[in-house]
Short mmCIF file of C-alpha atoms and ligand atoms in Angstrom, two decimals:
data_model
loop_
_atom_site.label_atom_id
_atom_site.label_comp_id
_atom_site.label_asym_id
_atom_site.label_seq_id
_atom_site.Cartn_x
_atom_site.Cartn_y
_atom_site.Cartn_z
CA MET A 1 -0.63 -24.95 -8.11
CA ASP A 2 1.90 -25.49 -5.34
CA LEU A 3 2.70 -21.82 -4.88
CA VAL A 4 1.48 -18.32 -5.61
CA VAL A 5 4.02 -15.53 -5.03
CA LEU A 6 2.46 -12.11 -4.41
CA GLY A 7 4.86 -9.31 -5.43
CA LEU A 8 7.28 -10.12 -8.25
CA GLY A 9 10.26 -7.95 -7.36
CA TYR A 10 13.77 -8.43 -5.98
CA VAL A 11 12.47 -10.90 -3.40
CA GLY A 12 9.49 -12.60 -5.03
CA LEU A 13 11.11 -13.51 -8.35
CA PRO A 14 14.19 -15.37 -7.02
CA LEU A 15 11.85 -17.25 -4.67
CA ALA A 16 9.62 -18.28 -7.58
CA GLN A 17 12.73 -19.28 -9.57
CA GLN A 18 14.05 -21.63 -6.87
CA ALA A 19 10.65 -23.21 -6.28
CA LEU A 20 10.28 -23.86 -10.02
CA ARG A 21 13.75 -25.38 -10.20
CA ALA A 22 12.75 -27.81 -7.44
CA GLY A 23 9.74 -28.88 -9.51
CA LEU A 24 6.99 -26.88 -7.81
CA SER A 25 4.23 -25.36 -9.94
CA VAL A 26 4.25 -21.60 -9.45
CA VAL A 27 2.11 -18.65 -10.46
CA GLY A 28 3.14 -15.05 -9.77
CA TYR A 29 0.64 -12.35 -8.83
CA ASP A 30 1.46 -8.64 -9.09
CA VAL A 31 -0.63 -5.46 -9.23
CA ASN A 32 1.73 -3.85 -11.74
CA ILE A 33 0.50 -4.76 -15.21
CA ASP A 34 3.79 -3.65 -16.84
CA VAL A 35 5.80 -6.01 -14.61
CA VAL A 36 3.40 -8.86 -15.37
CA ARG A 37 3.51 -8.26 -19.13
CA ALA A 38 7.29 -7.94 -19.21
CA LEU A 39 7.75 -11.19 -17.27
CA ASN A 40 5.34 -13.09 -19.49
CA ASP A 41 7.30 -11.72 -22.47
CA GLY A 42 10.51 -13.10 -20.94
CA SER A 43 12.06 -9.89 -19.72
CA SER A 44 13.54 -9.39 -16.23
CA HIS A 45 13.43 -6.17 -14.24
CA VAL A 46 15.64 -7.24 -11.32
CA ASP A 47 19.44 -7.50 -11.18
CA ASP A 48 19.80 -11.06 -9.98
CA LEU A 49 17.71 -12.61 -12.75
CA SER A 50 18.57 -12.36 -16.44
CA ASP A 51 16.12 -12.59 -19.32
CA ALA A 52 17.42 -16.15 -19.80
CA ASP A 53 16.41 -16.93 -16.20
CA ILE A 54 12.88 -15.68 -16.86
CA ALA A 55 12.77 -17.75 -20.05
CA GLU A 56 13.77 -20.81 -18.01
CA MET A 57 11.02 -20.04 -15.49
CA LEU A 58 8.45 -19.76 -18.27
CA ARG A 59 9.64 -23.10 -19.68
CA HIS A 60 9.00 -24.59 -16.24
CA GLY A 61 5.40 -23.39 -16.46
CA PHE A 62 5.67 -20.06 -14.63
CA ARG A 63 3.11 -17.40 -15.42
CA ALA A 64 2.59 -13.91 -14.05
CA THR A 65 -0.91 -12.59 -13.56
CA THR A 66 -2.92 -9.65 -12.24
CA ASP A 67 -5.94 -11.91 -11.76
CA GLN A 68 -6.63 -12.32 -8.03
CA SER A 69 -8.84 -15.34 -8.53
CA GLU A 70 -5.74 -17.41 -9.35
CA ILE A 71 -4.48 -17.04 -5.78
CA GLY A 72 -7.00 -19.58 -4.54
CA THR A 73 -5.64 -22.23 -6.91
CA ALA A 74 -2.42 -22.55 -4.88
CA GLU A 75 -1.64 -24.55 -1.74
CA THR A 76 0.76 -21.91 -0.44
CA ALA A 77 0.69 -18.11 -0.82
CA VAL A 78 3.87 -16.15 -0.09
CA ILE A 79 3.62 -12.36 0.22
CA CYS A 80 6.72 -10.42 -0.95
CA VAL A 81 5.35 -6.89 -1.39
CA PRO A 82 7.14 -3.63 -0.53
CA THR A 83 7.20 -2.19 2.99
CA PRO A 84 8.46 1.39 2.57
CA LEU A 85 8.30 4.25 5.07
CA SER A 86 5.29 6.54 5.25
CA GLU A 87 5.52 10.35 5.02
CA ASP A 88 6.12 10.61 8.78
CA GLY A 89 8.93 8.01 8.74
CA GLY A 90 6.76 5.20 10.13
CA PRO A 91 5.85 1.83 8.61
CA GLU A 92 3.74 1.90 5.43
CA LEU A 93 1.84 -1.38 5.32
CA LYS A 94 -0.59 -0.52 2.49
CA ALA A 95 0.81 -3.16 0.13
CA VAL A 96 0.92 -5.85 2.84
CA LYS A 97 -2.71 -5.18 3.75
CA ALA A 98 -3.80 -5.12 0.10
CA ALA A 99 -2.00 -8.41 -0.56
CA ALA A 100 -3.55 -9.99 2.56
CA HIS A 101 -7.03 -8.90 1.36
CA SER A 102 -6.30 -10.45 -2.03
CA VAL A 103 -5.40 -13.76 -0.35
CA ALA A 104 -8.41 -13.56 2.01
CA ARG A 105 -10.82 -13.37 -0.91
CA SER A 106 -9.82 -16.81 -2.12
CA LEU A 107 -8.46 -18.42 1.03
CA ARG A 108 -9.26 -22.11 1.28
CA ALA A 109 -9.08 -24.56 4.20
CA GLY A 110 -5.64 -26.14 4.50
CA MET A 111 -3.77 -23.29 2.76
CA LEU A 112 -0.43 -22.01 4.07
CA VAL A 113 0.07 -18.23 3.98
CA VAL A 114 3.55 -16.80 4.58
CA LEU A 115 4.53 -13.16 4.89
CA GLU A 116 8.11 -12.41 3.79
CA SER A 117 8.04 -8.60 3.62
CA THR A 118 10.29 -7.02 6.23
CA THR A 119 8.14 -5.45 8.93
CA TYR A 120 7.79 -4.68 12.64
CA PRO A 121 7.13 -7.44 15.18
CA GLY A 122 3.44 -8.26 15.44
CA THR A 123 2.49 -7.51 11.82
CA THR A 124 1.72 -11.12 10.90
CA ASP A 125 -0.42 -11.67 13.98
CA ASP A 126 -2.02 -8.24 14.48
CA VAL A 127 -2.41 -7.04 10.88
CA VAL A 128 -2.33 -9.97 8.45
CA ARG A 129 -4.19 -12.59 10.54
CA PRO A 130 -7.37 -10.49 11.13
CA ILE A 131 -7.57 -9.67 7.42
CA LEU A 132 -7.24 -13.34 6.45
CA GLU A 133 -9.80 -14.37 9.08
CA LYS A 134 -12.38 -12.11 7.39
CA SER A 135 -12.69 -15.10 5.06
CA GLY A 136 -14.49 -16.90 7.90
CA LEU A 137 -11.56 -19.32 8.36
CA THR A 138 -9.44 -19.37 11.53
CA ALA A 139 -5.63 -19.23 11.54
CA GLY A 140 -3.98 -22.23 13.14
CA VAL A 141 -7.21 -24.22 12.79
CA ASP A 142 -8.45 -23.94 9.19
CA PHE A 143 -5.36 -22.50 7.54
CA PHE A 144 -1.70 -21.99 8.48
CA LEU A 145 0.05 -18.68 8.90
CA ALA A 146 3.78 -17.93 9.23
CA PHE A 147 6.41 -15.24 8.84
CA SER A 148 9.67 -15.96 7.08
CA PRO A 149 12.11 -13.08 6.60
CA GLU A 150 13.68 -12.59 3.20
CA ARG A 151 17.47 -12.40 3.41
CA ILE A 152 18.27 -11.76 -0.20
CA ASP A 153 21.50 -9.87 -0.90
CA PRO A 154 21.27 -8.48 -4.45
CA GLY A 155 24.46 -9.00 -6.43
CA ASN A 156 25.82 -11.66 -4.04
CA GLU A 157 27.32 -14.41 -6.20
CA HIS A 158 27.73 -16.94 -3.37
CA TYR A 159 24.51 -16.73 -1.42
CA GLY A 160 21.10 -16.83 -3.08
CA THR A 161 17.64 -18.05 -2.09
CA HIS A 162 18.52 -21.77 -2.14
CA ASN A 163 21.62 -21.72 0.09
CA THR A 164 20.81 -18.94 2.56
CA PRO A 165 19.28 -20.50 5.70
CA LYS A 166 15.58 -19.62 5.96
CA VAL A 167 14.07 -18.63 9.29
CA VAL A 168 10.40 -19.54 9.77
CA GLY A 169 8.03 -18.81 12.65
CA GLY A 170 4.37 -19.84 12.58
CA ASP A 171 1.42 -18.63 14.62
CA THR A 172 1.15 -22.18 16.01
CA PRO A 173 3.73 -25.02 16.14
CA GLU A 174 1.82 -26.76 13.36
CA SER A 175 2.01 -23.65 11.16
CA THR A 176 5.79 -23.56 11.79
CA ASP A 177 5.98 -27.22 10.75
CA ARG A 178 3.98 -26.56 7.59
CA ALA A 179 6.11 -23.56 6.64
CA ALA A 180 9.34 -25.45 7.39
CA ALA A 181 8.19 -28.38 5.25
CA PHE A 182 7.27 -26.04 2.41
CA TYR A 183 10.61 -24.19 2.30
CA SER A 184 12.60 -27.43 2.78
CA ARG A 185 11.45 -28.43 -0.70
CA PHE A 186 13.78 -25.87 -2.28
CA ILE A 187 15.99 -24.29 0.40
CA GLU A 188 18.93 -26.18 1.90
CA LYS A 189 18.50 -25.20 5.53
CA VAL A 190 15.38 -24.11 7.41
CA VAL A 191 15.64 -22.65 10.91
CA ARG A 192 12.61 -22.67 13.22
CA ALA A 193 11.89 -19.64 15.36
CA ASN A 194 9.50 -19.81 18.33
CA GLY A 195 6.80 -17.83 16.54
CA THR A 196 5.99 -15.08 14.07
CA ARG A 197 7.25 -12.27 16.36
CA GLU A 198 10.65 -13.91 16.84
CA ALA A 199 11.01 -14.45 13.08
CA GLU A 200 10.03 -10.83 12.38
CA THR A 201 12.45 -9.50 14.98
CA ALA A 202 15.32 -11.72 13.78
CA LYS A 203 15.27 -9.93 10.43
CA LEU A 204 15.26 -6.53 12.10
CA LEU A 205 18.13 -7.52 14.39
CA GLU A 206 20.21 -8.55 11.37
CA ASN A 207 19.63 -5.27 9.56
CA THR A 208 19.99 -3.13 12.67
CA TYR A 209 23.30 -4.85 13.46
CA ARG A 210 24.67 -3.83 10.05
CA HIS A 211 23.25 -0.34 10.29
CA ILE A 212 24.89 0.28 13.68
CA ASN A 213 28.26 -1.20 12.74
CA ILE A 214 28.40 0.80 9.53
CA ALA A 215 27.59 3.93 11.56
CA LEU A 216 30.41 3.04 13.96
CA VAL A 217 33.04 2.99 11.21
CA ASN A 218 31.51 6.03 9.51
CA GLU A 219 31.89 8.01 12.71
CA MET A 220 35.45 6.69 13.12
CA ALA A 221 36.25 7.70 9.52
CA ARG A 222 35.70 11.34 10.44
CA PHE A 223 38.00 11.51 13.42
CA CYS A 224 40.60 9.14 11.99
CA HIS A 225 40.92 11.55 9.07
CA GLU A 226 41.43 14.46 11.47
CA LEU A 227 44.00 12.46 13.43
CA GLY A 228 45.88 11.32 10.33
CA ILE A 229 45.05 7.62 10.94
CA ASP A 230 44.31 5.34 7.98
CA LEU A 231 41.05 3.68 9.08
CA TRP A 232 41.14 1.18 6.20
CA ASP A 233 44.49 -0.09 7.50
CA VAL A 234 43.05 -0.17 11.02
CA ILE A 235 40.13 -2.35 9.86
CA ASN A 236 42.46 -4.68 7.94
CA ALA A 237 44.59 -5.13 11.06
CA ALA A 238 41.58 -5.67 13.36
CA SER A 239 40.09 -8.18 10.89
CA THR A 240 42.96 -10.59 11.47
CA LYS A 241 41.44 -11.44 14.86
CA PRO A 242 39.91 -14.85 14.24
CA PHE A 243 37.04 -14.36 16.71
CA GLY A 244 34.87 -11.60 18.14
CA PHE A 245 35.32 -9.10 15.30
CA GLN A 246 33.57 -8.63 11.99
CA ALA A 247 34.79 -6.02 9.53
CA PHE A 248 32.48 -3.22 8.39
CA TYR A 249 33.69 -0.44 6.11
CA PRO A 250 32.93 3.27 5.95
CA GLY A 251 31.36 4.76 2.85
CA PRO A 252 29.45 7.70 1.39
CA GLY A 253 26.20 6.67 3.15
CA VAL A 254 23.86 3.70 3.26
CA GLY A 255 21.30 2.85 0.59
CA GLY A 256 18.86 0.19 -0.54
CA HIS A 257 16.01 -0.97 1.62
CA CYS A 258 17.44 -3.13 4.38
CA ILE A 259 19.84 -0.72 6.06
CA PRO A 260 18.34 2.78 5.87
CA ILE A 261 14.67 1.79 6.16
CA ASP A 262 14.09 -1.48 8.03
CA PRO A 263 15.63 -0.50 11.40
CA ASN A 264 13.12 2.39 11.46
CA TYR A 265 10.35 -0.19 11.56
CA LEU A 266 11.78 -1.39 14.84
CA SER A 267 12.54 1.99 16.41
CA HIS A 268 9.15 3.37 15.36
CA ASN A 269 7.45 0.34 16.87
CA VAL A 270 9.36 0.62 20.15
CA ARG A 271 8.46 4.31 20.43
CA ALA A 272 4.81 3.80 19.49
CA LYS A 273 4.25 0.83 21.80
CA LEU A 274 6.54 1.58 24.72
CA GLY A 275 7.08 5.32 24.50
CA TYR A 276 10.86 5.31 24.55
CA PRO A 277 13.51 5.52 21.83
CA PHE A 278 15.67 2.73 20.44
CA ARG A 279 18.73 4.90 20.89
CA PHE A 280 21.25 2.84 18.92
CA VAL A 281 19.09 2.91 15.79
CA GLU A 282 18.37 6.61 16.03
CA LEU A 283 22.05 7.46 16.50
CA ALA A 284 23.09 5.20 13.62
CA GLN A 285 20.44 6.83 11.45
CA GLU A 286 21.78 10.26 12.25
CA ILE A 287 25.42 9.34 11.54
CA ASN A 288 24.77 7.40 8.33
CA ALA A 289 22.35 10.03 6.97
CA THR A 290 24.96 12.79 7.28
CA MET A 291 27.67 10.90 5.36
CA PRO A 292 26.77 12.35 1.93
CA SER A 293 27.18 15.91 3.21
CA TYR A 294 30.40 14.90 4.99
CA VAL A 295 31.70 13.54 1.66
CA ALA A 296 30.70 16.82 -0.02
CA SER A 297 32.62 18.84 2.56
CA ARG A 298 35.70 16.63 2.17
CA ALA A 299 35.40 17.10 -1.60
CA GLN A 300 35.27 20.85 -1.05
CA ASN A 301 38.47 20.68 1.02
CA ILE A 302 40.27 18.66 -1.68
CA LEU A 303 39.48 21.38 -4.22
CA ASN A 304 40.34 24.10 -1.73
CA ASP A 305 43.80 22.59 -1.16
CA ALA A 306 44.35 22.96 -4.91
CA GLY A 307 43.24 26.60 -4.84
CA LEU A 308 39.86 25.80 -6.38
CA ALA A 309 36.31 26.51 -5.26
CA MET A 310 33.49 23.99 -5.44
CA ASN A 311 31.44 26.74 -7.05
CA GLY A 312 31.95 26.23 -10.78
CA ALA A 313 34.11 23.09 -10.42
CA SER A 314 33.33 20.05 -12.58
CA VAL A 315 32.70 17.02 -10.37
CA LEU A 316 32.26 13.55 -11.82
CA LEU A 317 30.52 10.86 -9.74
CA LEU A 318 31.41 7.24 -10.52
CA GLY A 319 28.67 4.72 -9.65
CA VAL A 320 25.33 6.12 -8.51
CA THR A 321 23.47 2.93 -7.50
CA TYR A 322 23.12 2.05 -3.81
CA LYS A 323 25.79 -0.65 -3.94
CA ALA A 324 28.38 -1.94 -6.38
CA ASP A 325 27.51 -4.19 -9.34
CA ILE A 326 23.73 -3.77 -9.21
CA ALA A 327 21.36 -1.35 -10.96
CA ASP A 328 19.08 -0.61 -7.98
CA GLN A 329 19.06 3.10 -7.12
CA ARG A 330 16.68 2.98 -4.13
CA GLU A 331 17.87 5.32 -1.36
CA SER A 332 21.26 5.64 -3.05
CA PRO A 333 23.58 8.03 -1.14
CA ALA A 334 24.69 9.40 -4.52
CA THR A 335 21.42 11.34 -4.67
CA PRO A 336 21.88 13.49 -1.52
CA LEU A 337 25.57 13.80 -2.41
CA ALA A 338 24.78 15.19 -5.88
CA ARG A 339 22.14 17.48 -4.37
CA ARG A 340 24.68 18.90 -1.90
CA LEU A 341 27.40 19.33 -4.52
CA ALA A 342 24.97 21.10 -6.86
CA ALA A 343 23.85 23.37 -4.01
CA LEU A 344 27.50 24.35 -3.55
CA GLY A 345 27.64 25.33 -7.22
CA ALA A 346 29.43 22.27 -8.66
CA LYS A 347 28.76 21.15 -12.23
CA VAL A 348 27.92 17.52 -11.51
CA THR A 349 28.10 14.72 -14.08
CA TYR A 350 27.99 10.96 -13.56
CA HIS A 351 29.13 7.68 -15.02
CA ASP A 352 27.46 4.37 -14.30
CA PRO A 353 27.42 1.36 -16.61
CA ARG A 354 24.09 0.28 -15.09
CA VAL A 355 22.17 3.56 -15.05
CA GLU A 356 21.00 5.08 -18.34
CA ARG A 357 19.35 8.19 -16.93
CA TRP A 358 19.64 9.73 -13.49
CA SER A 359 17.56 12.56 -12.07
CA VAL A 360 18.17 14.36 -8.80
CA SER A 361 15.52 16.71 -7.38
CA GLY A 362 13.73 16.65 -10.74
CA PHE A 363 16.83 17.57 -12.78
CA GLU A 364 18.52 15.14 -15.09
CA VAL A 365 22.23 14.82 -14.27
CA PRO A 366 24.34 14.66 -17.47
CA LYS A 367 25.81 11.22 -18.09
CA VAL A 368 29.32 10.81 -19.49
CA ASN A 369 30.05 7.82 -21.69
CA ASP A 370 33.76 8.29 -22.35
CA LEU A 371 34.94 7.23 -18.90
CA GLU A 372 38.68 7.87 -19.25
CA GLY A 373 38.24 11.19 -21.04
CA ALA A 374 35.74 12.43 -18.45
CA VAL A 375 37.91 11.25 -15.53
CA ALA A 376 40.92 13.09 -17.00
CA SER A 377 39.08 16.35 -17.56
CA ALA A 378 36.99 16.71 -14.35
CA ASP A 379 38.29 18.97 -11.59
CA LEU A 380 37.38 16.23 -9.15
CA VAL A 381 36.31 12.60 -9.52
CA ILE A 382 34.43 10.94 -6.64
CA LEU A 383 34.26 7.14 -6.57
CA VAL A 384 30.86 6.47 -4.97
CA GLN A 385 30.31 2.80 -5.95
CA ASN A 386 33.20 0.67 -7.08
CA HIS A 387 31.48 -1.26 -9.88
CA ARG A 388 33.52 -4.14 -11.25
CA GLU A 389 34.05 -2.22 -14.52
CA TYR A 390 36.20 0.36 -12.71
CA GLU A 391 39.95 -0.03 -12.39
CA ALA A 392 40.07 2.43 -9.54
CA ASN A 393 43.87 2.71 -9.20
CA ARG A 394 44.30 3.46 -12.88
CA LEU A 395 41.43 5.97 -12.90
CA ALA A 396 43.00 7.69 -9.89
CA GLU A 397 46.26 7.99 -11.87
CA VAL A 398 44.45 9.55 -14.84
CA ALA A 399 42.35 11.97 -12.77
CA LYS A 400 43.42 15.46 -11.71
CA ARG A 401 41.99 14.77 -8.26
CA PHE A 402 40.41 11.52 -7.12
CA PHE A 403 38.32 11.06 -3.98
CA ASP A 404 37.89 7.38 -3.12
CA THR A 405 34.98 6.84 -0.71
CA ARG A 406 35.44 3.05 -0.85
CA GLY A 407 39.04 2.68 0.25
CA VAL A 408 40.00 0.63 -2.80
CA THR A 409 42.87 2.75 -4.15
CA SER A 410 46.42 2.81 -2.87
CA GLY A 411 48.29 5.47 -4.87
CA GLU A 412 49.60 8.78 -3.55
CA LYS A 413 47.29 10.69 -5.88
CA SER A 414 44.09 9.35 -4.38
CA HIS A 415 42.31 10.84 -1.35
CA ARG A 416 40.60 8.13 0.67
CA LEU A 417 37.57 8.72 2.87
N1 NAD B 501 15.43 -5.97 -2.23
C1 NAD B 501 16.08 -6.50 -1.23
O1 NAD B 501 17.29 -6.59 -1.24
C2 NAD B 501 15.35 -7.05 0.00
C3 NAD B 501 16.08 -7.86 0.89
C4 NAD B 501 15.44 -8.38 2.00
C5 NAD B 501 14.11 -8.07 2.23
N2 NAD B 501 13.42 -7.27 1.38
C6 NAD B 501 12.01 -7.02 1.69
O2 NAD B 501 11.16 -7.73 0.82
C7 NAD B 501 9.98 -6.99 0.54
C8 NAD B 501 9.82 -6.80 -0.97
O3 NAD B 501 10.92 -6.06 -1.45
P1 NAD B 501 11.38 -6.07 -2.96
O4 NAD B 501 12.77 -5.50 -2.95
O5 NAD B 501 11.15 -7.41 -3.57
O6 NAD B 501 10.35 -5.02 -3.59
P2 NAD B 501 10.12 -4.69 -5.14
O7 NAD B 501 9.63 -3.29 -5.17
O8 NAD B 501 11.29 -5.12 -5.94
O9 NAD B 501 8.92 -5.65 -5.55
C9 NAD B 501 7.68 -5.64 -4.95
C10 NAD B 501 6.59 -6.00 -5.98
O10 NAD B 501 5.36 -6.08 -5.28
C11 NAD B 501 4.33 -5.57 -6.13
N3 NAD B 501 3.16 -5.23 -5.34
C12 NAD B 501 2.88 -4.09 -4.66
N4 NAD B 501 1.70 -4.18 -4.04
C13 NAD B 501 1.21 -5.41 -4.33
C14 NAD B 501 0.02 -6.11 -3.96
N5 NAD B 501 -0.90 -5.56 -3.17
N6 NAD B 501 -0.17 -7.35 -4.45
C15 NAD B 501 0.75 -7.93 -5.25
N7 NAD B 501 1.91 -7.31 -5.62
C16 NAD B 501 2.13 -6.08 -5.16
C17 NAD B 501 5.00 -4.40 -6.83
O11 NAD B 501 4.30 -4.07 -8.02
C18 NAD B 501 6.41 -4.95 -7.09
O12 NAD B 501 6.50 -5.59 -8.34
C19 NAD B 501 10.12 -5.68 1.32
O13 NAD B 501 9.47 -5.82 2.55
C20 NAD B 501 11.60 -5.58 1.54
O14 NAD B 501 11.89 -4.88 2.71
C21 NAD B 501 14.02 -6.76 0.24
#
């Protein structure tokens, strides 16, 4: 085997797919037996890969397994397991450690091991290396160790694994060379970082940069509304500057993994190691986390202007995933928004072509299937994610009241964030 991918999710599967397409032999290892079975039966559980894609992978010889002993049959092991937050908001590296132990058990001389899971600087060297060295082999001497951040953007039709430049940083220059040579076999451009810590921090800088800039426009959205300034128009005007400005847009809150969670890995690490806060991240966290309740209070005001109370009003949420055109609900801002609206007494329903069932705080939120009928009858419609199925301007025309948190409507009838 050329490659074993540990963790067959949003990151691991597209990686395996590209490697297979370039002619590498690939086996996938996952601890979730249901995921393994479904993949071997040709069924995909991530947005960016269809069942046909999995069938193509299987035709190219791909197999998923829960058998650890297969790890040692590969020349390269890439770890793509989850790195969530722990109860106290700090890094939760259980899966990374478990995966590293699995590799250590069958590590062979000459193998390349790459960590791709997003994590704080020092994880590859301080956490993964000692576990792998329990095998009796030494990193940089007997085997090669590197970090390479995953930059996948689910739902992005232009940039996927093969054409997004890949940053690699090894624990020694030779490990960097090995990792660069490996990824060059199926990724167009490989970028060398000085070492594992630089590669780890590059990923956190990218995500923190987005987090902070989204918080900036979210904070501006609040006072621009008070001042009667159309922030969407402001951003369009500013975006015409051909240098020094990149547009970010306000919204109902941030979701997914990269923006709400990853920057915490950095701020937690700075606090734990150095004893002081990473103030930008903590401020951005505070602003972005309060957006769902800000949206709820704006919704309340829209009803109030019409002489209605939120208590008892029917409120329809359109799009409850964390971003448009994908099915992933992780950290979706629709959840705290629905919780807040329900606490105010609203009768909340939702529509989402990609979400069959949706529970908030243990209660199943009723789903509407007749989109137009439900939009016309609700006291208030809130556009949370603008999925491609929605013709927002037309829906705003049909609705009694329409609150557009994405700035995509233009009519008089719509209230924009
Ligand atoms: N989803 C994204 O958009 C995205 C983008 C960039 C980076 N990342 C990062 O990539 C990493 C993986 O994220 P994901 O979205 O692919 O997660 P995911 O939850 O979609 O998939 C992870 C898979 O790993 C498996 N797993 C858990 N523990 C394991 C173990 N010990 N051994 C083998 N498999 C194990 C799980 O069963 C699951 O199938 C995270 O660190 C995340 O921050 C994700």
